[in-house]
Tab-separated table of C-alpha atoms in Angstrom:
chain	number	residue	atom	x	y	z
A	24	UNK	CA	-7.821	-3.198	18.859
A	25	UNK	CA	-7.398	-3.635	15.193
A	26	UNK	CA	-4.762	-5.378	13.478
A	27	UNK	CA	-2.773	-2.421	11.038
A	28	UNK	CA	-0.409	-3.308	8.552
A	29	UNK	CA	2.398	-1.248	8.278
A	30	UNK	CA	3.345	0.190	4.937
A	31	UNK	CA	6.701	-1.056	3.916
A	32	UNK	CA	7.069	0.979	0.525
A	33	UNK	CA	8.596	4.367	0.977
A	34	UNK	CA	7.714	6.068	-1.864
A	35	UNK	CA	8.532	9.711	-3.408
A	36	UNK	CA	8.072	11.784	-6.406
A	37	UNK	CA	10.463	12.796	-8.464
A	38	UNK	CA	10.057	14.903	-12.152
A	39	UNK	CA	6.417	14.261	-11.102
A	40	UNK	CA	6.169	11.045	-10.621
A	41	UNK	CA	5.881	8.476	-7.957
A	42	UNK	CA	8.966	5.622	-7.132
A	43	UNK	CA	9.878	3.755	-4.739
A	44	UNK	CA	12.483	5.194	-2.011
A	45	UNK	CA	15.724	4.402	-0.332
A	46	UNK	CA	17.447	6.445	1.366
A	47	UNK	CA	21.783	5.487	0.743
A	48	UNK	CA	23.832	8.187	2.300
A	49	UNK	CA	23.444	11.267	0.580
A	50	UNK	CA	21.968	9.722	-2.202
A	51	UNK	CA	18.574	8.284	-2.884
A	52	UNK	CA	17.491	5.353	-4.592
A	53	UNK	CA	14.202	4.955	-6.816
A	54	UNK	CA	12.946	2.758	-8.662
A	55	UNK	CA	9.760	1.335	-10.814
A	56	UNK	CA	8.598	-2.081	-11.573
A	57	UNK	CA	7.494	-0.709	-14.915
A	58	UNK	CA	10.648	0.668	-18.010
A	59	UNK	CA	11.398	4.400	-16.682
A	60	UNK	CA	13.834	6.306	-19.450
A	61	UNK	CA	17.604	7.146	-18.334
A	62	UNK	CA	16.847	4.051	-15.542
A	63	UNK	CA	19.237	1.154	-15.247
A	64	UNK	CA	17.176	-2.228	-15.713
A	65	UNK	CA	18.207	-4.780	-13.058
A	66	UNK	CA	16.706	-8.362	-13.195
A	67	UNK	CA	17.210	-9.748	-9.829
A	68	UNK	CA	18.181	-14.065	-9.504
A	69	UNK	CA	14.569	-14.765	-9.103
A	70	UNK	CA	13.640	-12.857	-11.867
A	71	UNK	CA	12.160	-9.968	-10.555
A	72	UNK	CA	12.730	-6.976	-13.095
A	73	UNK	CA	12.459	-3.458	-11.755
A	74	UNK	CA	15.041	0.100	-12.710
A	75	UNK	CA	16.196	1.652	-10.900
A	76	UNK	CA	18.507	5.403	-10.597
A	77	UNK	CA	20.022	6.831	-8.300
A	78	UNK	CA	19.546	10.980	-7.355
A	79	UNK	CA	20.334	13.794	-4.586
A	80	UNK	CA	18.199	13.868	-1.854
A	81	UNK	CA	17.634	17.307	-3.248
A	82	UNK	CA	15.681	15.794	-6.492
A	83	UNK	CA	13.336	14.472	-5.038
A	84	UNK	CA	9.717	15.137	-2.999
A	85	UNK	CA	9.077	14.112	0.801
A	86	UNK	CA	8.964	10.673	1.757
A	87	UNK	CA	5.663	8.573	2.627
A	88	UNK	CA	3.877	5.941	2.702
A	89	UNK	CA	-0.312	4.898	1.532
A	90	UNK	CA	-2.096	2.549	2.828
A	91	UNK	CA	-6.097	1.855	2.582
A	92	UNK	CA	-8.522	1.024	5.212
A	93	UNK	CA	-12.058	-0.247	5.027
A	94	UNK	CA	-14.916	0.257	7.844
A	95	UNK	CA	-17.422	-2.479	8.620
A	96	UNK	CA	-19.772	-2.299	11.925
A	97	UNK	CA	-17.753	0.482	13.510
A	98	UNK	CA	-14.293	-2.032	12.562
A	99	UNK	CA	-10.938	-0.727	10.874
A	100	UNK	CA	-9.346	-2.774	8.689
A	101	UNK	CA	-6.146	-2.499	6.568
A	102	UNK	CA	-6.325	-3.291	2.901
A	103	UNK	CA	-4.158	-6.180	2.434
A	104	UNK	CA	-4.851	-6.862	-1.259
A	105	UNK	CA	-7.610	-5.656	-4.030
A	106	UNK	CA	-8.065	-8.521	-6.868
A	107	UNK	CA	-11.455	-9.466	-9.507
A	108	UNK	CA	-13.997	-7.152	-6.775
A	109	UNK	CA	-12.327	-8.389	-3.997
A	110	UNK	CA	-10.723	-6.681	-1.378
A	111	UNK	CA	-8.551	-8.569	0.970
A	112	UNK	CA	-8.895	-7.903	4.700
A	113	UNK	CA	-6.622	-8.411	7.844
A	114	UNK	CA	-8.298	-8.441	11.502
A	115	UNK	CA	-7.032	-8.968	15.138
A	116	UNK	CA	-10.287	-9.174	16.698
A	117	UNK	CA	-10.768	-12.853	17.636
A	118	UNK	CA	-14.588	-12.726	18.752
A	119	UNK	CA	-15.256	-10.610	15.258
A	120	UNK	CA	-13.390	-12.422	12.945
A	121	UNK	CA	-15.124	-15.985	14.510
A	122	UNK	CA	-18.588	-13.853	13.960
A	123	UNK	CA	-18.296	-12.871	10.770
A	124	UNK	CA	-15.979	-16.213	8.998
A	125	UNK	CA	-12.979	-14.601	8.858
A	126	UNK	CA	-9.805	-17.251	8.958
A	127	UNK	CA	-6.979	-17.781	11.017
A	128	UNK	CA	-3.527	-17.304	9.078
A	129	UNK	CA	-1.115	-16.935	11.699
A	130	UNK	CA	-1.677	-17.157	15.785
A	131	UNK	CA	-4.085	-14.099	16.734
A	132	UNK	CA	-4.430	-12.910	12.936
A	133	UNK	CA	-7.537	-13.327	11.270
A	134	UNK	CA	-7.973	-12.613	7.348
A	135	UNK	CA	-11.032	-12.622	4.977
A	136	UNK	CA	-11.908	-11.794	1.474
A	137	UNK	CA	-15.357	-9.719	0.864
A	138	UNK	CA	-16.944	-7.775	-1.942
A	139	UNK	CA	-15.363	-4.550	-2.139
A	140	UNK	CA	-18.960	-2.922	-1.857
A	141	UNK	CA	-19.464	-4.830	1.016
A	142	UNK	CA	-17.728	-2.364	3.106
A	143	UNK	CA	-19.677	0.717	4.794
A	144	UNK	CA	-16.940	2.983	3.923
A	145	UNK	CA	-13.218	3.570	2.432
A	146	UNK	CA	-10.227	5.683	3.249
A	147	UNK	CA	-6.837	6.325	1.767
A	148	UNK	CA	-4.285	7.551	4.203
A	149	UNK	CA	-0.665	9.228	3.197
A	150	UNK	CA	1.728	9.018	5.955
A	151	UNK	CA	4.467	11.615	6.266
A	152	UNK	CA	7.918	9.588	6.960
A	153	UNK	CA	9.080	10.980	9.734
A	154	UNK	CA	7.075	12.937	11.437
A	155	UNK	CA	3.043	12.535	12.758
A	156	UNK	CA	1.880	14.071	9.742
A	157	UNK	CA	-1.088	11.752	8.050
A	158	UNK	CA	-3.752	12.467	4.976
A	159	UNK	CA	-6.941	10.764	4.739
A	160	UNK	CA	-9.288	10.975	2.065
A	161	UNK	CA	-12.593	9.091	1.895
A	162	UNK	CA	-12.993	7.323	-1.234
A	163	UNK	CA	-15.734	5.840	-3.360
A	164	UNK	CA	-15.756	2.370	-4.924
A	165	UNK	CA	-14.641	3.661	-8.331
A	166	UNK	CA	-12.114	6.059	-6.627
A	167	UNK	CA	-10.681	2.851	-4.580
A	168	UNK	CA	-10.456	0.979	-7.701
A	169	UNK	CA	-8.595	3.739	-9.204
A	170	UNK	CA	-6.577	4.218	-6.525
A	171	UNK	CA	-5.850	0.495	-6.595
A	172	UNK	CA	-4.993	0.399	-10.031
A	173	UNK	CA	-2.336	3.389	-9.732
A	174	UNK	CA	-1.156	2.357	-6.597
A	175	UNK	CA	-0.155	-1.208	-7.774
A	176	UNK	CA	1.415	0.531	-11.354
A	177	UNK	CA	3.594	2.874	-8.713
A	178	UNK	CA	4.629	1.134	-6.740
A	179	UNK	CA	4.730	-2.246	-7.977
A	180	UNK	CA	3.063	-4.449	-4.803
């Protein structure tokens, strides 16, 4: 068994580009962490600074959600975080993760930082809200970082 993370963003596009999703009735909310013209700008009591708008259902693209795996000795791991060459790994394997130095962050949870070209290979996966629906692509170093570097802009993690 591996441990997966599941993707909490909901995301969209709208005018061709991605936001962040919530559904609120009729109506849905998006929203960037980044200035979007025509968005309001709300600054939330801890600071947090995102705008936000609020369109028909009809405006906008289907929802889903990304998240990135990495493969390592036939393993599947979910990408928890990508920072200075690093990618961030999560792992419910107990007799791997002791193997291979991984640590213990919470009971039967195992986490471990490695070289991002440590790993034998890379995937991005779209998931369809909703239905069974799922894209993978394969994806080089570069591409990853890339991906990375969008993905974070987007969506604001």
């Amino acid at each position: 068994m591996n441990y997966m993370i599941e993707v909490k963003n909901m995301l969209t596009e709208y005018k061709g580009q991605i936001y962040n999703a919530e559904i609120q009735g009729n109506n849905i909310c998006i929203w960037k962490y980044i200035p979007v013209k025509g968005f309001e700008k709300v600054v939330t009591r801890r600071g947090l600074t995102y705008y936000e708008k609020t369109v028909d259902m009809s405006e906008v693209g289907p929802f889903y959600s990304v998240s990135f795996i990495v493969f390592k000795d036939k393993m599947k791991f979910t990408v928890k975080s990508f920072l200075n060459g690093k990618i961030e790994v999560i792992c419910d394997d107990r007799e791997y993760a002791e193997t291979h130095g991984l640590s213990e962050v919470e009971h039967g949870v195992w986490c471990a930082q490695k070289q991002v070209d440590y790993f034998d290979k890379i995937q991005l996966i779209k998931s369809i809200e909703n239905s069974d629906e799922k894209e993978s692509k394969e994806l080089s170093v570069n591409e990853f970082i890339e991906a990375w570097r969008i993905y974070v802009k987007e969506v604001g993690i």
